[in-house]
JSON list of C-alpha atoms in Angstrom, two decimals:
[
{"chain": "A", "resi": 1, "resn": "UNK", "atom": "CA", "xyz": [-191.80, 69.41, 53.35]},
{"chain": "A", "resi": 2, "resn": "UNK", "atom": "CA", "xyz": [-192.88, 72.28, 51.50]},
{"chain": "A", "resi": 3, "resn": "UNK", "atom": "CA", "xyz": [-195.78, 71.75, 48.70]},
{"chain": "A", "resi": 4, "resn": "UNK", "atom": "CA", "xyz": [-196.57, 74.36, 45.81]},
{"chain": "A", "resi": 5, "resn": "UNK", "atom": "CA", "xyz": [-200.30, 74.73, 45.84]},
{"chain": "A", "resi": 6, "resn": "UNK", "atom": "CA", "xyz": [-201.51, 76.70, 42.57]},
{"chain": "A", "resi": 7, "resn": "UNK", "atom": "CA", "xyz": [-204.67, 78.49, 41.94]},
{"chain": "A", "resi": 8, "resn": "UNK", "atom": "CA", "xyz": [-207.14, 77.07, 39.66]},
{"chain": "A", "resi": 9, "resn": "UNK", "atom": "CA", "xyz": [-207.83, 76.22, 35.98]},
{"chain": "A", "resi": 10, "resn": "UNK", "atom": "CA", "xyz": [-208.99, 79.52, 33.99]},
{"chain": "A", "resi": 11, "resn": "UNK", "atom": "CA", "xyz": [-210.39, 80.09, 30.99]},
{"chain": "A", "resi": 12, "resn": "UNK", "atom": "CA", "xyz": [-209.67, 83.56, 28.78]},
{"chain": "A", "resi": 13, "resn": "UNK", "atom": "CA", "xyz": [-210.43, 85.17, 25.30]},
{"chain": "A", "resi": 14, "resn": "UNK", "atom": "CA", "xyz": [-207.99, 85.91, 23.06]},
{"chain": "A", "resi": 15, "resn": "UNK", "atom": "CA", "xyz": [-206.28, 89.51, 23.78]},
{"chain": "A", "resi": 16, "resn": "UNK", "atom": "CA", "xyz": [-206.79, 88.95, 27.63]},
{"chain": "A", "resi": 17, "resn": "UNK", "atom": "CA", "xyz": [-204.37, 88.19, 30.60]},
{"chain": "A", "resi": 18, "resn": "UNK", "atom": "CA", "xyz": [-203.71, 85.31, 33.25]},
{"chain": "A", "resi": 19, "resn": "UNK", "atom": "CA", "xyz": [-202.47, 85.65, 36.87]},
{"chain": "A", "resi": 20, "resn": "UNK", "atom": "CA", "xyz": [-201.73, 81.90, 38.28]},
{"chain": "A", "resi": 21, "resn": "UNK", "atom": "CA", "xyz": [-200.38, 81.86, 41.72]},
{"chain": "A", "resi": 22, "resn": "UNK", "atom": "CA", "xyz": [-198.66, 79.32, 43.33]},
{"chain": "A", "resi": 23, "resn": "UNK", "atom": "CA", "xyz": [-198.24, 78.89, 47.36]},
{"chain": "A", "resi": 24, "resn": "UNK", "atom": "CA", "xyz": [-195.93, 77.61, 49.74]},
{"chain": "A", "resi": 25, "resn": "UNK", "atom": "CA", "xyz": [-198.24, 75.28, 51.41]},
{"chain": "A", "resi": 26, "resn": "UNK", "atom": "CA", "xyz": [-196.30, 74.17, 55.08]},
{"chain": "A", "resi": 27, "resn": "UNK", "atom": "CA", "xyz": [-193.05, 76.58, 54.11]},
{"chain": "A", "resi": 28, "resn": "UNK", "atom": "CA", "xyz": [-191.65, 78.83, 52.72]},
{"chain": "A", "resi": 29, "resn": "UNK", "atom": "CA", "xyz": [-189.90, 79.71, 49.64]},
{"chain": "A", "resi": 30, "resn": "UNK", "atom": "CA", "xyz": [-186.19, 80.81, 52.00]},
{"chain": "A", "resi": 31, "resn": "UNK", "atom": "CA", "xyz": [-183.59, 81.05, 49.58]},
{"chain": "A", "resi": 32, "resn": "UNK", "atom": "CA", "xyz": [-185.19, 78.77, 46.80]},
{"chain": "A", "resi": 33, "resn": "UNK", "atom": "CA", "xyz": [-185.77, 80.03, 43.12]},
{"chain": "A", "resi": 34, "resn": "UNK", "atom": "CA", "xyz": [-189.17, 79.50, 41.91]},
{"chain": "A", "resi": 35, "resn": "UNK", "atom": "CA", "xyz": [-189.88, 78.99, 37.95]},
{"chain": "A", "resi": 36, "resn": "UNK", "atom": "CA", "xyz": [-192.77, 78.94, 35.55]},
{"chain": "A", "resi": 37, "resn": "UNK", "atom": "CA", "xyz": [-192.48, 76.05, 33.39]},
{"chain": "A", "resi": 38, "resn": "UNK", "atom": "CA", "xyz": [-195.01, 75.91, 30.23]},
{"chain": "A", "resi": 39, "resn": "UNK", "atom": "CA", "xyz": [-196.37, 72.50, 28.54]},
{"chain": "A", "resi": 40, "resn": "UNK", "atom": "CA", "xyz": [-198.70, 72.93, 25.65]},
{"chain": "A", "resi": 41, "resn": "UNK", "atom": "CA", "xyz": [-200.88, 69.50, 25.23]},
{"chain": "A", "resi": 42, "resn": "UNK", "atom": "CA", "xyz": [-199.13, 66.66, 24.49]},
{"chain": "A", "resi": 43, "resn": "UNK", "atom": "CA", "xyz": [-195.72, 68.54, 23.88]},
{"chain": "A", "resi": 44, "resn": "UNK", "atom": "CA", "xyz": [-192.42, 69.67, 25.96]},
{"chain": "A", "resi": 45, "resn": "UNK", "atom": "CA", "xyz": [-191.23, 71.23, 28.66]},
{"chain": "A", "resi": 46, "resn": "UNK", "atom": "CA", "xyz": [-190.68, 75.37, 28.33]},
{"chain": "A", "resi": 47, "resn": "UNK", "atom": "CA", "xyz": [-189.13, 77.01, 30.70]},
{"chain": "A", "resi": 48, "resn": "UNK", "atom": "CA", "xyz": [-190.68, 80.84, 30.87]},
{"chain": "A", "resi": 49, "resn": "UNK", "atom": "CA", "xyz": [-188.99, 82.62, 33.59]},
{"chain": "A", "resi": 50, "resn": "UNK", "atom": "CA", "xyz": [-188.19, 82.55, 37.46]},
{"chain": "A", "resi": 51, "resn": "UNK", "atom": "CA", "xyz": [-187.73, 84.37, 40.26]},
{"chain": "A", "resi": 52, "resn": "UNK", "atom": "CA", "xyz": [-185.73, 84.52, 43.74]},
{"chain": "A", "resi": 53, "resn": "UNK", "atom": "CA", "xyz": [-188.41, 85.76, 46.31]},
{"chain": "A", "resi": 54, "resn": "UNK", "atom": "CA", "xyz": [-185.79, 86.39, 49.26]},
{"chain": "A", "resi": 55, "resn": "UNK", "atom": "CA", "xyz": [-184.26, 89.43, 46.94]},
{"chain": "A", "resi": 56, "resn": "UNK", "atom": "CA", "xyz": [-186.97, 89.83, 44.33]},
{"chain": "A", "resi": 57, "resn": "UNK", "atom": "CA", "xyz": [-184.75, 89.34, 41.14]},
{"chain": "A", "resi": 58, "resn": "UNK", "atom": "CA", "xyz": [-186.28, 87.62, 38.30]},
{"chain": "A", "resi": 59, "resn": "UNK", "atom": "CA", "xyz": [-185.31, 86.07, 34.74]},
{"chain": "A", "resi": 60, "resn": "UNK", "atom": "CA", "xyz": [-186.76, 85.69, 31.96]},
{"chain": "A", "resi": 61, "resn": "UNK", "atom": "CA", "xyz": [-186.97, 82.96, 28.55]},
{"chain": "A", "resi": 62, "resn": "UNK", "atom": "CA", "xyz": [-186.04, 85.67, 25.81]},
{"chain": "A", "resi": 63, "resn": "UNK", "atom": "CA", "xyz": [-189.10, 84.07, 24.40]},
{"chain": "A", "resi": 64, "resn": "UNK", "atom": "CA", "xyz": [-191.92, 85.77, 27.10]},
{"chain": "A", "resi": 65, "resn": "UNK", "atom": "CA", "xyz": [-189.65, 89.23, 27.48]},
{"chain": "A", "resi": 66, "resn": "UNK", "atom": "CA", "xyz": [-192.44, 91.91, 27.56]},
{"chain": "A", "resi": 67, "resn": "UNK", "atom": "CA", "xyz": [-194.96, 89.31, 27.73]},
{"chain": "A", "resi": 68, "resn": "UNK", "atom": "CA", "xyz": [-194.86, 87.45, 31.51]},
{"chain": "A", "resi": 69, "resn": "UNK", "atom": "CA", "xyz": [-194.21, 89.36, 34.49]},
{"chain": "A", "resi": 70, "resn": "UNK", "atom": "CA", "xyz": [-193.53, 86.76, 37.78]},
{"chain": "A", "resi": 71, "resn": "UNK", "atom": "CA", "xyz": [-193.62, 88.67, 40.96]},
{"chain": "A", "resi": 72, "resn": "UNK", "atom": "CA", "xyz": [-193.45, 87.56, 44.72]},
{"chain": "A", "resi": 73, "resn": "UNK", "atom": "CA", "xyz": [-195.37, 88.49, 48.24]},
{"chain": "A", "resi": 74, "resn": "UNK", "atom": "CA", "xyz": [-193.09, 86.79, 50.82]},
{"chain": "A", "resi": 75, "resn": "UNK", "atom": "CA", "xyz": [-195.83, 87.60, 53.39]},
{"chain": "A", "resi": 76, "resn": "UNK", "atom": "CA", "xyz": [-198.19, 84.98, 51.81]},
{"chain": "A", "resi": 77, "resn": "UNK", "atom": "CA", "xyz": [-195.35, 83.12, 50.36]},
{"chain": "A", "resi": 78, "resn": "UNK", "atom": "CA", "xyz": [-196.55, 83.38, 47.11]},
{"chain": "A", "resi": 79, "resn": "UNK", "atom": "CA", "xyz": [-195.53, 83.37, 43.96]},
{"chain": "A", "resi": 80, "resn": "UNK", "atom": "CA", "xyz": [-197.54, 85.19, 40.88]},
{"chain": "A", "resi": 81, "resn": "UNK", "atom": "CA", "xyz": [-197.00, 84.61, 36.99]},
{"chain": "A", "resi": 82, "resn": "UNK", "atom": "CA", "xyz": [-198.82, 87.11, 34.84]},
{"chain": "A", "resi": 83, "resn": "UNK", "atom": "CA", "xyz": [-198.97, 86.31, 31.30]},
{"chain": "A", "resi": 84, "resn": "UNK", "atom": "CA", "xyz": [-200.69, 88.76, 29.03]},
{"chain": "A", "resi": 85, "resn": "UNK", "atom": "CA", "xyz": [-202.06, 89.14, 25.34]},
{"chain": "A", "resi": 86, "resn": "UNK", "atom": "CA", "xyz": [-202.67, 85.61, 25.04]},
{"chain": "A", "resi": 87, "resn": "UNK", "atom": "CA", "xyz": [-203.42, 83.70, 21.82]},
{"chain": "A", "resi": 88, "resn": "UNK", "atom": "CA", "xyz": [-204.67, 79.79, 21.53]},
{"chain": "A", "resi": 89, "resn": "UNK", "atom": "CA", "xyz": [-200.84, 78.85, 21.68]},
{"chain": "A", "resi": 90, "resn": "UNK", "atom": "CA", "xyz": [-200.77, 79.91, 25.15]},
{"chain": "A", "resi": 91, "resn": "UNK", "atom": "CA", "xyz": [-203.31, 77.64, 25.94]},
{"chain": "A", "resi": 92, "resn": "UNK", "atom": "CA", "xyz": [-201.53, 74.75, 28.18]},
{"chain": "A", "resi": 93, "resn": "UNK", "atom": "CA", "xyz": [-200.36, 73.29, 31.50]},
{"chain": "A", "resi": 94, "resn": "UNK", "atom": "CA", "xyz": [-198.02, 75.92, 33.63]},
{"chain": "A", "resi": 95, "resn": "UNK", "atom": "CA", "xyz": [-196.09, 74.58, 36.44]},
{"chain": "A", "resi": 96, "resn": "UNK", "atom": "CA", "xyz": [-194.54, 76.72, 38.97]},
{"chain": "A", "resi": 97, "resn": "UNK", "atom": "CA", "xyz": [-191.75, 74.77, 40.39]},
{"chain": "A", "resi": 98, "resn": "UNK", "atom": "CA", "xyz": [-189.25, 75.39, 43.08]},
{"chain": "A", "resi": 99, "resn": "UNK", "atom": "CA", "xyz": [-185.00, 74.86, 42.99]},
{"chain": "A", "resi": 100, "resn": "UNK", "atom": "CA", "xyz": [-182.00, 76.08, 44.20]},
{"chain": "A", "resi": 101, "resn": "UNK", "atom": "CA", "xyz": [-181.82, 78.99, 42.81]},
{"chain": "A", "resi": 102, "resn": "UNK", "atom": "CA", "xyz": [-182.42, 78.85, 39.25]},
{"chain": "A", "resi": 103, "resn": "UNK", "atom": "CA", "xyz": [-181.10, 75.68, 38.51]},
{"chain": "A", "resi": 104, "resn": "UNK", "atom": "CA", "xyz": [-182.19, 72.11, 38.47]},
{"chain": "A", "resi": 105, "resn": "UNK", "atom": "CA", "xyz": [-186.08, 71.65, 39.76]},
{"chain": "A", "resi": 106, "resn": "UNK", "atom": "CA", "xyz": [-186.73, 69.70, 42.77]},
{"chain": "A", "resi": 107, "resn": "UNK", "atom": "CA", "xyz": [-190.43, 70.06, 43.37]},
{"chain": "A", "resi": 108, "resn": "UNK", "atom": "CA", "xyz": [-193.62, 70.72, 41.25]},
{"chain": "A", "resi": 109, "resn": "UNK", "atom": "CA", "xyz": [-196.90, 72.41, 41.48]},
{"chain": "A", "resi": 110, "resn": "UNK", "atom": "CA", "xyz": [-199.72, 70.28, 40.32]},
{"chain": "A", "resi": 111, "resn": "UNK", "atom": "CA", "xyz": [-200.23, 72.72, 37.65]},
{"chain": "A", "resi": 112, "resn": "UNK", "atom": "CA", "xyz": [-202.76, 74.93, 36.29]},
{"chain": "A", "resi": 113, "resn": "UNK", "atom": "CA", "xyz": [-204.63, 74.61, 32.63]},
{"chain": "A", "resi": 114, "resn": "UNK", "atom": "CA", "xyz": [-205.33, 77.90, 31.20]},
{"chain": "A", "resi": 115, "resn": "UNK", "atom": "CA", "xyz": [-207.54, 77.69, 27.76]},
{"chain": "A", "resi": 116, "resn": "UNK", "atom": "CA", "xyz": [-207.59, 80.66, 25.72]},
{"chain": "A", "resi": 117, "resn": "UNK", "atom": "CA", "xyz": [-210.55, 80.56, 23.87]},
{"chain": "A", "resi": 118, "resn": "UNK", "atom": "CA", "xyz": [-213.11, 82.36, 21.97]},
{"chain": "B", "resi": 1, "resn": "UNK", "atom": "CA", "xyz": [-179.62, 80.30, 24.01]},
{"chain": "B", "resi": 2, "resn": "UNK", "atom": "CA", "xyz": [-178.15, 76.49, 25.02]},
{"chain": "B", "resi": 3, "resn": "UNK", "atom": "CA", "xyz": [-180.55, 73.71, 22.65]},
{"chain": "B", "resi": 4, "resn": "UNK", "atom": "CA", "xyz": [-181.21, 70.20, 24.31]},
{"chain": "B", "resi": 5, "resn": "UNK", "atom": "CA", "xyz": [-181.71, 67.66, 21.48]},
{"chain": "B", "resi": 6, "resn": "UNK", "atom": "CA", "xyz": [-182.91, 64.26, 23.24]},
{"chain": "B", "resi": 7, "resn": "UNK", "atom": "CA", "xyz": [-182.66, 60.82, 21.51]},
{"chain": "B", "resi": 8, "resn": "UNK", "atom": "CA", "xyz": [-184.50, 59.23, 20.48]},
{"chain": "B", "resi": 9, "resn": "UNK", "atom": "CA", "xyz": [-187.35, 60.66, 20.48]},
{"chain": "B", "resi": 10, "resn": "UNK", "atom": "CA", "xyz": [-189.34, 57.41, 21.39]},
{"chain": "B", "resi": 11, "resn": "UNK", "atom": "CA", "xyz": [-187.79, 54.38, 23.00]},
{"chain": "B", "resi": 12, "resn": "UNK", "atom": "CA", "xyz": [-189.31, 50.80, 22.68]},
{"chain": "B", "resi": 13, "resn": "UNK", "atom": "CA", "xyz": [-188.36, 48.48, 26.15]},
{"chain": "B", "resi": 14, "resn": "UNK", "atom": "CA", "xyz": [-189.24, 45.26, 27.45]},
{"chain": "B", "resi": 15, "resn": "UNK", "atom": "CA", "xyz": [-189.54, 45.11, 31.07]},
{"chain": "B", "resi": 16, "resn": "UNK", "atom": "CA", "xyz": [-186.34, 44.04, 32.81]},
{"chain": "B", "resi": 17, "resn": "UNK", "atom": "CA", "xyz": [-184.13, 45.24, 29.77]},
{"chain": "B", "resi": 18, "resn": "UNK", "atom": "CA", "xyz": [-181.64, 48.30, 30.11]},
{"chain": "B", "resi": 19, "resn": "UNK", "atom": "CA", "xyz": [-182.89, 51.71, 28.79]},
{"chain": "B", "resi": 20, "resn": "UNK", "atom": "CA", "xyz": [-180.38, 53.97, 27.43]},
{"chain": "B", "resi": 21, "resn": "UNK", "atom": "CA", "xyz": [-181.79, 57.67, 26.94]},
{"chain": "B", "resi": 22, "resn": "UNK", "atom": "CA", "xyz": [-178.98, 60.60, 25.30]},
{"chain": "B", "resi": 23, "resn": "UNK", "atom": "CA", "xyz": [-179.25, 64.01, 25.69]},
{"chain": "B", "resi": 24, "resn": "UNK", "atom": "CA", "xyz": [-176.90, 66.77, 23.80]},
{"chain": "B", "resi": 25, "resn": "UNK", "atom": "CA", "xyz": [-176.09, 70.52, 24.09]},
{"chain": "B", "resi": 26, "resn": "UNK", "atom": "CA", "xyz": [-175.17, 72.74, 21.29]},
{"chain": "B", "resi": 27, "resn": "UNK", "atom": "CA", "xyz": [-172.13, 73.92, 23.79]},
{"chain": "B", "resi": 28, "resn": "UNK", "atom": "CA", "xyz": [-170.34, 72.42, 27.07]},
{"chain": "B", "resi": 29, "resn": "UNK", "atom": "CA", "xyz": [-172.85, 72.88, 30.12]},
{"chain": "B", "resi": 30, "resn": "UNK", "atom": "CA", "xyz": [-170.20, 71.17, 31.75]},
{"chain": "B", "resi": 31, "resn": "UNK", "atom": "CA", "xyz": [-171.84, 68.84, 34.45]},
{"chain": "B", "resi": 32, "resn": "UNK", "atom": "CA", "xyz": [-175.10, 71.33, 35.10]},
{"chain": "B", "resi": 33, "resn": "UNK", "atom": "CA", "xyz": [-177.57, 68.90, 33.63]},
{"chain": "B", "resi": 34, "resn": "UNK", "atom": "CA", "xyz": [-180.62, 67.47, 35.13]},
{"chain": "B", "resi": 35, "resn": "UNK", "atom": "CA", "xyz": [-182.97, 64.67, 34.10]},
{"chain": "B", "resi": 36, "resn": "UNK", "atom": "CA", "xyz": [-186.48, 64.46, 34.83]},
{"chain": "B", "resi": 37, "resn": "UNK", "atom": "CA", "xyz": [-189.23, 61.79, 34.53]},
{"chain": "B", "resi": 38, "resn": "UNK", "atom": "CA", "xyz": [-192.96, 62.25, 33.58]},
{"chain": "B", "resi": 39, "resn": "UNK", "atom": "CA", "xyz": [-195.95, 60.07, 33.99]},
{"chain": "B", "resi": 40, "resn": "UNK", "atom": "CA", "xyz": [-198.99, 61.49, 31.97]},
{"chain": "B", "resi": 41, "resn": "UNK", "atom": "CA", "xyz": [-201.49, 63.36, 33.86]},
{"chain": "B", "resi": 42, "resn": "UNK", "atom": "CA", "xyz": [-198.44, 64.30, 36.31]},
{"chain": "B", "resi": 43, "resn": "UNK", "atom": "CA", "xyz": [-195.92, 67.13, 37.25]},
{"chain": "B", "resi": 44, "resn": "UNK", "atom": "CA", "xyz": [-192.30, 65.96, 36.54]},
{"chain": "B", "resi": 45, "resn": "UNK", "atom": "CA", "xyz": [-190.45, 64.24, 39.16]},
{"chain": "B", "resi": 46, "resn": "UNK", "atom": "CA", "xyz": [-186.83, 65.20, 39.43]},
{"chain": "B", "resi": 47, "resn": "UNK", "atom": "CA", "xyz": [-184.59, 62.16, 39.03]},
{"chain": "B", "resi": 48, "resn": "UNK", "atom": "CA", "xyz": [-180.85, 63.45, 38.45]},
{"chain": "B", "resi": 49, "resn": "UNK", "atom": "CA", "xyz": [-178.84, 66.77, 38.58]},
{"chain": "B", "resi": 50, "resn": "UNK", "atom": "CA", "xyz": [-175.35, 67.66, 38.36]},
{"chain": "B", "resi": 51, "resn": "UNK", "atom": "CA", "xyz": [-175.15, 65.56, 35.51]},
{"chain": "B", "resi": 52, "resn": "UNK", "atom": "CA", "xyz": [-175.05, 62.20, 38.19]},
{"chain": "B", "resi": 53, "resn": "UNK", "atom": "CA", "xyz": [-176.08, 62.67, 41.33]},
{"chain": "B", "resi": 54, "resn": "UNK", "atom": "CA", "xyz": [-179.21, 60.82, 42.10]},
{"chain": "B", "resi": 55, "resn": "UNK", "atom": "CA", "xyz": [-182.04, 62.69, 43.55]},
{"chain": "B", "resi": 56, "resn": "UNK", "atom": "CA", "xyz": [-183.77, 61.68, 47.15]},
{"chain": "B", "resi": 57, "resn": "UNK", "atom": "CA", "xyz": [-185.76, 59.01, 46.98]},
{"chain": "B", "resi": 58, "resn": "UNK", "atom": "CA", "xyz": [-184.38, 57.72, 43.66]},
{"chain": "B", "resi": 59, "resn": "UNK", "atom": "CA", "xyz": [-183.94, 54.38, 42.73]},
{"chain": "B", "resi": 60, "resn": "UNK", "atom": "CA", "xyz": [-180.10, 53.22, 42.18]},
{"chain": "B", "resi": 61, "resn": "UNK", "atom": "CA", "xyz": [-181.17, 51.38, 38.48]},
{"chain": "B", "resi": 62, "resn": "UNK", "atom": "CA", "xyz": [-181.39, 55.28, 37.41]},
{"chain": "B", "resi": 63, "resn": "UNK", "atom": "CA", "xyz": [-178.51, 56.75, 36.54]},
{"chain": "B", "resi": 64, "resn": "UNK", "atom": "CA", "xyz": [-176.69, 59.56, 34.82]},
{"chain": "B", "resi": 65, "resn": "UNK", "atom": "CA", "xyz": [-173.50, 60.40, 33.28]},
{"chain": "B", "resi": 66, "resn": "UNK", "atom": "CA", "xyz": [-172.04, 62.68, 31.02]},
{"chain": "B", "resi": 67, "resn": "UNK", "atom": "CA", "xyz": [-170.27, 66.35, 30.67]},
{"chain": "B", "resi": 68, "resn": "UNK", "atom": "CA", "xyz": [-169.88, 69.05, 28.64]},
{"chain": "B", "resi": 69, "resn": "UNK", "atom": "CA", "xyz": [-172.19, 68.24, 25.49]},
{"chain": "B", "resi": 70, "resn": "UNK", "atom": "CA", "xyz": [-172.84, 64.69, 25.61]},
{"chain": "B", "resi": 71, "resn": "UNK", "atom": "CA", "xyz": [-174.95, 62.90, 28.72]},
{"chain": "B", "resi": 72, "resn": "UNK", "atom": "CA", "xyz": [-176.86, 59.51, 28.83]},
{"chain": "B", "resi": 73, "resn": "UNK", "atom": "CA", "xyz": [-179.55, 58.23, 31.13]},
{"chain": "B", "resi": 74, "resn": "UNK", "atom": "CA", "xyz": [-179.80, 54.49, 31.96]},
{"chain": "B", "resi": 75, "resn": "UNK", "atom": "CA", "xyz": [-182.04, 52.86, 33.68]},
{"chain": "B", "resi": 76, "resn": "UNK", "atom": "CA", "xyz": [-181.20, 49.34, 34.26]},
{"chain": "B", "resi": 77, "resn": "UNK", "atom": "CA", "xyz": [-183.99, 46.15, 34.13]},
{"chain": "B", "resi": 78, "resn": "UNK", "atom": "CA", "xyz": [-186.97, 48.80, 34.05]},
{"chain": "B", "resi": 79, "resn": "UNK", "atom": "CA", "xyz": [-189.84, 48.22, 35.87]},
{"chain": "B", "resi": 80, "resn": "UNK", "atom": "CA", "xyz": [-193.35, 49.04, 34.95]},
{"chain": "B", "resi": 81, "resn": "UNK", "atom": "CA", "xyz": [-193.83, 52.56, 36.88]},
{"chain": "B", "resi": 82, "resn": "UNK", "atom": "CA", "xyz": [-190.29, 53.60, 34.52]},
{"chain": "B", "resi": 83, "resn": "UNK", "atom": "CA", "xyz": [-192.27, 53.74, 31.07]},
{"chain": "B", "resi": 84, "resn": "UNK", "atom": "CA", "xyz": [-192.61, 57.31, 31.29]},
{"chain": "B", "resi": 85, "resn": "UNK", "atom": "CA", "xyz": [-191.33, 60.61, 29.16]},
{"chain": "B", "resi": 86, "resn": "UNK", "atom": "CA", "xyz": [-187.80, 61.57, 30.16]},
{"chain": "B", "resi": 87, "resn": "UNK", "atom": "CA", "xyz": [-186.02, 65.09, 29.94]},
{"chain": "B", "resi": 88, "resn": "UNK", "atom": "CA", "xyz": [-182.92, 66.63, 30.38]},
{"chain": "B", "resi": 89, "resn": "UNK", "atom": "CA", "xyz": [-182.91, 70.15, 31.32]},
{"chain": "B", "resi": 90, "resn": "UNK", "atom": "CA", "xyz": [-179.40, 72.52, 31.34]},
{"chain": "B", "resi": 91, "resn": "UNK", "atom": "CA", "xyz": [-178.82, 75.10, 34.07]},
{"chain": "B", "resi": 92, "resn": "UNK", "atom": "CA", "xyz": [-175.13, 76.24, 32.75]},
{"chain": "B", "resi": 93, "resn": "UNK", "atom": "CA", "xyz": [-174.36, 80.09, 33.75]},
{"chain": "B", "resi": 94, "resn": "UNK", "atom": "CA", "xyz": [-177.72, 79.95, 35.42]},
{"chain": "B", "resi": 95, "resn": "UNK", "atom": "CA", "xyz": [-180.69, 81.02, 33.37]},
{"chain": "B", "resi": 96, "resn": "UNK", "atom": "CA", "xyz": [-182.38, 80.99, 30.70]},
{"chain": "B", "resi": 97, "resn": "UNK", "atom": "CA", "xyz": [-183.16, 77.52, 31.95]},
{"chain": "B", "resi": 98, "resn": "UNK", "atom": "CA", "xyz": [-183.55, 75.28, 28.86]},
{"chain": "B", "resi": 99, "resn": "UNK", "atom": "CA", "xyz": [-185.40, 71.68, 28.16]},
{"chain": "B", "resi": 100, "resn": "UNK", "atom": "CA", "xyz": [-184.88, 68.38, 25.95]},
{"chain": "B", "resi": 101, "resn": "UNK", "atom": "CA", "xyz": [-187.54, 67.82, 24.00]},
{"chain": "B", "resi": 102, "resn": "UNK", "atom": "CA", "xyz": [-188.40, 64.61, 25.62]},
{"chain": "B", "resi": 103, "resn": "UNK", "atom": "CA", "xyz": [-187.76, 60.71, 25.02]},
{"chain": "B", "resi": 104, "resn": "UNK", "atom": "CA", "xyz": [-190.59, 58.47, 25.27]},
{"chain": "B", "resi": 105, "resn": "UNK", "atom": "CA", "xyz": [-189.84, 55.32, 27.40]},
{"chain": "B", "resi": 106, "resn": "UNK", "atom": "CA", "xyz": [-192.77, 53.10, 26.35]},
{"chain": "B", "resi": 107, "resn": "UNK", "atom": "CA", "xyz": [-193.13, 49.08, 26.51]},
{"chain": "B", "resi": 108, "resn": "UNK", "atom": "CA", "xyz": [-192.30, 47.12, 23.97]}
]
């Protein structure tokens, strides 16, 4: 069964930007959608934006237009989220997560804290 | 955009007693509607989609029902690993994907 490894926790100043990745450990991604899901501490689920690696389209929460890009390297079978001029409200838990297509979620990264902070 | 509005927002259970969790769209996702459960310190676990269909591995006291704007998960006599946080999450027309904003399922 395929597991989504991500990358680390980080740590950024205000103004900066964050690349998380998140790996197909044992698998690949095939025809599966893979999704960036945001939770701030002790709040909700936020879905941010996804894309299909197989053909490279992506969506996006109007929310992060202009502000996340998600891209793909099917050779590593990895997926990147870039999220850039971050503020403290950026600073939670993100989740890439893997579906059918876009649609329900049926497996998790562990996640990956990113703190913005001074 | 679709808005989830879960109720209630916090949910007081003994063990063994029926949990009834309700979830409602501000138009008809039809059946595209997914529940997940969270433990804290944990990614969620995907327990329902297509409004009832019962993910692998899950057990039959969860269960899901609903369409259009109105959907309601139960979980019958919970057990102690259910006290959790529950959401429902809408994938009508495909994205943007949007999220409940949670019930609490804690023990009474």
């Amino acid at each position: 069964q395929v597991q989504l490894v991500q990358s680390g926790a980080e740590v950024k100043k205000p103004g900066s930007s964050v690349k998380v990745s998140c790996k197909a450990s044992g698998g690949t991604f095939s025809g599966s959608g893979v999704s960036w899901v945001r939770q701030a501490r002790g709040q909700g689920l936020e879905w941010m934006g996804g894309i299909i690696p197989m053909f490279g389209t992506t969506n996006y929460a109007q929310k992060f237009h202009g502000s996340v890009t998600i891209t793909a390297d099917e050779s590593s079978n990895t997926v990147y989220m870039e999220l850039s001029g971050l503020t403290s409200e950026d600073t939670g838990v993100y989740y890439c997560a893997k579906g059918l297509g876009l649609r329900w979620i049926e497996s998790w990264g562990q996640g990956t804290l990113v703190t913005v902070s001074s | 955009e679709i808005v989830m509005t879960q109720s209630p927002a916090t949910l007081s259970v003994s063990p063994g007693e029926r949990a009834t969790l309700s979830c409602r769209a501000t138009e008809s996702v039809r059946s595209n509607l997914a529940w997940y459960q969270q433990k804290p310190g944990q990614a969620p676990r995907l327990l329902i989609y297509g409004a009832l269909i019962r993910a692998t591995g899950i057990p039959a006291r969860f269960s899901g029902s609903g369409s259009g704007t109105d959907f309601t998960l139960t979980i019958t006599s919970l057990q102690s690993e259910d006290f959790a946080v529950y959401y429902c999450q809408q994938y009508n027309n495909g994205p943007p994907l949007t999220f409940g904003g949670g019930t609490k399922v804690e023990i009474k």
